[in-house]
C-alpha positions as semicolon CSV with decimal commas, in nm:
position;residue;x (nm);y (nm);z (nm)
1;M;-1,185;0,407;6,135
2;K;-0,934;0,616;6,319
3;I;-0,655;0,495;6,102
4;F;-0,833;0,713;5,828
5;N;-0,828;1,015;6,083
6;V;-0,438;0,954;6,153
7;L;-0,373;0,917;5,746
8;A;-0,619;1,248;5,693
9;A;-0,384;1,429;5,983
10;A;-0,076;1,331;5,846
11;A;-0,177;1,421;5,535
12;A;-0,242;1,773;5,604
13;S;0,079;1,799;5,819
14;F;0,285;1,671;5,491
15;F;0,128;1,897;5,236
16;F;0,174;2,191;5,442
17;G;0,502;2,104;5,510
18;A;0,547;2,122;5,124
19;L;0,426;2,461;5,097
20;W;0,623;2,569;5,410
21;Y;0,933;2,451;5,285
22;M;0,838;2,562;4,901
23;V;0,840;2,924;5,043
24;L;1,120;2,896;5,278
25;S;1,360;2,705;5,042
26;D;1,627;2,952;5,004
27;P;1,648;3,035;5,371
28;W;1,628;2,703;5,511
29;M;1,885;2,542;5,219
30;A;2,154;2,834;5,371
31;A;2,041;2,752;5,732
32;S;2,074;2,367;5,685
33;G;2,408;2,356;5,478
34;V;2,239;2,124;5,225
35;A;2,449;2,062;4,932
36;Q;2,308;2,282;4,600
37;G;2,360;2,210;4,252
38;A;2,441;2,469;3,973
39;D;2,054;2,478;3,939
40;G;2,034;2,601;4,306
41;K;1,833;2,289;4,394
42;P;1,935;2,033;4,660
43;L;2,185;1,796;4,520
44;N;1,943;1,494;4,650
45;A;1,631;1,640;4,514
46;S;1,571;1,326;4,303
47;N;1,627;1,117;4,589
48;P;1,260;0,982;4,717
49;R;1,420;0,861;5,060
50;P;1,370;1,193;5,223
51;H;0,983;1,219;5,132
52;I;0,906;0,878;5,170
53;L;1,059;0,901;5,555
54;S;0,887;1,210;5,626
55;A;0,542;1,064;5,517
56;V;0,631;0,775;5,755
57;S;0,712;0,996;6,027
58;A;0,386;1,209;6,003
59;V;0,198;0,898;6,032
60;L;0,397;0,817;6,321
61;V;0,343;1,136;6,491
62;A;-0,028;1,163;6,379
63;G;-0,083;0,796;6,539
64;M;0,085;0,882;6,850
65;M;-0,082;1,248;6,869
66;R;-0,442;1,031;6,838
67;H;-0,327;0,805;7,134
68;V;-0,213;1,075;7,361
69;L;-0,539;1,318;7,284
70;A;-0,788;1,021;7,313
71;A;-0,585;0,895;7,657
72;D;-0,601;1,281;7,761
73;G;-0,986;1,298;7,668
74;V;-0,965;1,572;7,419
75;T;-1,294;1,567;7,226
76;S;-1,288;1,902;7,087
77;I;-1,174;2,055;6,746
78;S;-1,011;2,383;6,948
79;G;-0,855;2,114;7,224
80;G;-0,709;1,906;6,966
81;A;-0,538;2,236;6,812
82;I;-0,452;2,346;7,163
83;A;-0,303;2,026;7,223
84;G;-0,135;1,987;6,886
85;F;0,042;2,346;6,928
86;G;0,153;2,234;7,294
87;I;0,331;1,901;7,124
88;G;0,504;2,114;6,851
89;A;0,602;2,408;7,075
90;F;0,695;2,226;7,386
91;L;0,812;1,872;7,288
92;I;0,965;1,892;6,922
93;V;1,098;2,255;6,905
94;P;1,316;2,190;7,220
95;W;1,429;1,878;7,104
96;M;1,514;2,033;6,748
97;M;1,698;2,342;6,891
98;M;1,918;2,111;7,124
99;N;2,003;1,899;6,841
100;N;2,080;2,206;6,569
101;E;2,236;2,396;6,868
102;F;2,517;2,083;6,957
103;A;2,550;2,044;6,550
104;G;2,641;2,424;6,534
105;K;2,356;2,489;6,313
106;P;2,243;2,842;6,281
107;F;1,932;2,948;6,486
108;Q;1,742;3,028;6,217
109;L;1,720;2,650;6,101
110;T;1,538;2,592;6,446
111;V;1,310;2,891;6,358
112;I;1,236;2,760;6,051
113;D;1,195;2,375;6,120
114;G;1,034;2,460;6,447
115;G;0,763;2,658;6,282
116;Y;0,684;2,389;6,072
117;A;0,669;2,148;6,366
118;V;0,437;2,374;6,547
119;I;0,204;2,440;6,279
120;G;0,202;2,099;6,151
121;C;0,119;1,950;6,513
122;T;-0,133;2,212;6,557
123;L;-0,310;2,108;6,199
124;M;-0,289;1,725;6,296
125;G;-0,445;1,799;6,630
126;T;-0,744;2,020;6,453
127;V;-0,796;1,735;6,185
128;L;-0,775;1,436;6,425
129;M;-1,051;1,591;6,636
130;A;-1,254;1,716;6,325
131;F;-1,362;1,349;6,264
Protein backbone atom coordinates (compact mmCIF):
# COMPACT_ATOMS: atom_id res chain seq x y z
CA MET A 1 0.00 0.00 0.00
CA LYS A 2 2.98 2.30 -0.33
CA ILE A 3 1.38 3.85 -3.42
CA PHE A 4 -1.23 5.42 -1.14
CA ASN A 5 1.54 6.98 0.96
CA VAL A 6 3.08 8.41 -2.20
CA LEU A 7 -0.27 9.76 -3.42
CA ALA A 8 -1.05 11.27 0.00
CA ALA A 9 2.38 12.92 0.17
CA ALA A 10 2.00 14.27 -3.36
CA ALA A 11 -1.48 15.59 -2.56
CA ALA A 12 -0.25 17.32 0.62
CA SER A 13 2.47 19.12 -1.31
CA PHE A 14 0.20 19.90 -4.27
CA PHE A 15 -2.55 21.44 -2.14
CA PHE A 16 -0.02 23.34 -0.03
CA GLY A 17 1.32 24.72 -3.33
CA ALA A 18 -2.15 25.91 -4.28
CA LEU A 19 -2.36 27.85 -1.01
CA TRP A 20 1.24 29.12 -1.29
CA TYR A 21 0.79 30.50 -4.77
CA MET A 22 -2.66 31.97 -4.02
CA VAL A 23 -1.10 34.00 -1.22
CA LEU A 24 1.98 34.93 -3.28
CA SER A 25 0.33 35.22 -6.69
CA ASP A 26 1.06 38.90 -7.30
CA PRO A 27 4.77 38.84 -6.42
CA TRP A 28 5.18 35.49 -8.19
CA MET A 29 3.59 36.77 -11.41
CA ALA A 30 5.78 39.88 -11.30
CA ALA A 31 8.96 37.88 -10.68
CA SER A 32 8.20 35.12 -13.18
CA GLY A 33 7.12 37.44 -15.96
CA VAL A 34 3.91 35.52 -16.62
CA ALA A 35 1.71 37.42 -19.06
CA GLN A 36 -1.49 38.71 -17.47
CA GLY A 37 -4.87 39.56 -18.91
CA ALA A 38 -6.87 42.71 -18.19
CA ASP A 39 -8.34 40.96 -15.14
CA GLY A 40 -4.85 40.47 -13.66
CA LYS A 41 -4.97 36.70 -14.04
CA PRO A 42 -2.38 34.77 -16.03
CA LEU A 43 -3.30 34.47 -19.70
CA ASN A 44 -2.96 30.69 -19.44
CA ALA A 45 -5.20 30.45 -16.34
CA SER A 46 -7.73 28.24 -18.14
CA ASN A 47 -5.07 25.86 -19.47
CA PRO A 48 -5.15 22.62 -17.42
CA ARG A 49 -1.67 21.53 -18.53
CA PRO A 50 0.35 23.29 -15.78
CA HIS A 51 -1.91 21.80 -13.10
CA ILE A 52 -1.78 18.31 -14.58
CA LEU A 53 2.00 18.41 -14.95
CA SER A 54 2.32 19.78 -11.40
CA ALA A 55 0.28 16.89 -10.02
CA VAL A 56 2.28 14.33 -12.01
CA SER A 57 5.53 15.97 -10.88
CA ALA A 58 4.43 15.85 -7.25
CA VAL A 59 3.75 12.11 -7.56
CA LEU A 60 7.16 11.55 -9.17
CA VAL A 61 8.97 13.52 -6.46
CA ALA A 62 7.04 11.78 -3.67
CA GLY A 63 7.74 8.38 -5.22
CA MET A 64 11.46 9.05 -5.43
CA MET A 65 11.49 10.50 -1.92
CA ARG A 66 9.83 7.31 -0.62
CA HIS A 67 12.54 5.26 -2.32
CA VAL A 68 15.35 7.43 -0.92
CA LEU A 69 13.89 7.47 2.59
CA ALA A 70 13.44 3.68 2.57
CA ALA A 71 16.95 3.10 1.21
CA ASP A 72 18.36 5.39 3.90
CA GLY A 73 16.45 3.64 6.68
CA VAL A 74 14.37 6.66 7.69
CA THR A 75 11.43 5.43 9.78
CA SER A 76 10.28 8.36 11.92
CA ILE A 77 8.06 11.30 11.09
CA SER A 78 10.74 13.74 12.22
CA GLY A 79 13.32 11.92 10.11
CA GLY A 80 11.05 12.20 7.09
CA ALA A 81 10.53 15.89 7.72
CA ILE A 82 14.26 16.54 8.10
CA ALA A 83 15.09 14.55 4.97
CA GLY A 84 12.35 16.35 3.03
CA PHE A 85 13.68 19.70 4.19
CA GLY A 86 17.18 18.72 3.11
CA ILE A 87 16.01 17.55 -0.31
CA GLY A 88 14.13 20.79 -0.88
CA ALA A 89 16.77 23.13 0.52
CA PHE A 90 19.92 21.44 -0.75
CA LEU A 91 18.91 19.71 -3.98
CA ILE A 92 15.90 21.48 -5.48
CA VAL A 93 16.48 25.12 -4.50
CA PRO A 94 20.10 25.32 -5.71
CA TRP A 95 19.04 23.84 -9.06
CA MET A 96 16.17 26.34 -9.33
CA MET A 97 18.50 29.19 -8.43
CA MET A 98 20.98 28.16 -11.11
CA ASN A 99 18.25 27.98 -13.77
CA ASN A 100 16.67 31.27 -12.71
CA GLU A 101 20.01 33.09 -12.67
CA PHE A 102 20.95 31.92 -16.16
CA ALA A 103 17.46 32.87 -17.39
CA GLY A 104 17.90 36.36 -15.93
CA LYS A 105 14.94 35.99 -13.58
CA PRO A 106 14.70 38.07 -10.39
CA PHE A 107 16.06 36.44 -7.24
CA GLN A 108 12.59 36.87 -5.73
CA LEU A 109 11.38 34.08 -8.03
CA THR A 110 13.90 31.70 -6.50
CA VAL A 111 12.79 32.74 -3.01
CA ILE A 112 9.10 32.16 -3.78
CA ASP A 113 9.50 28.92 -5.74
CA GLY A 114 12.27 27.72 -3.44
CA GLY A 115 10.14 28.32 -0.36
CA TYR A 116 7.46 26.14 -1.88
CA ALA A 117 10.00 23.43 -2.73
CA VAL A 118 11.42 23.35 0.80
CA ILE A 119 8.07 23.35 2.59
CA GLY A 120 6.49 21.02 0.01
CA CYS A 121 9.29 18.46 0.34
CA THR A 122 9.18 18.76 4.14
CA LEU A 123 5.46 17.98 3.98
CA MET A 124 6.09 15.06 1.62
CA GLY A 125 8.68 13.54 3.92
CA THR A 126 6.41 14.00 6.92
CA VAL A 127 3.40 12.39 5.23
CA LEU A 128 5.47 9.54 3.81
CA MET A 129 6.66 8.60 7.30
CA ALA A 130 3.28 9.17 9.00
CA PHE A 131 1.83 5.90 7.67
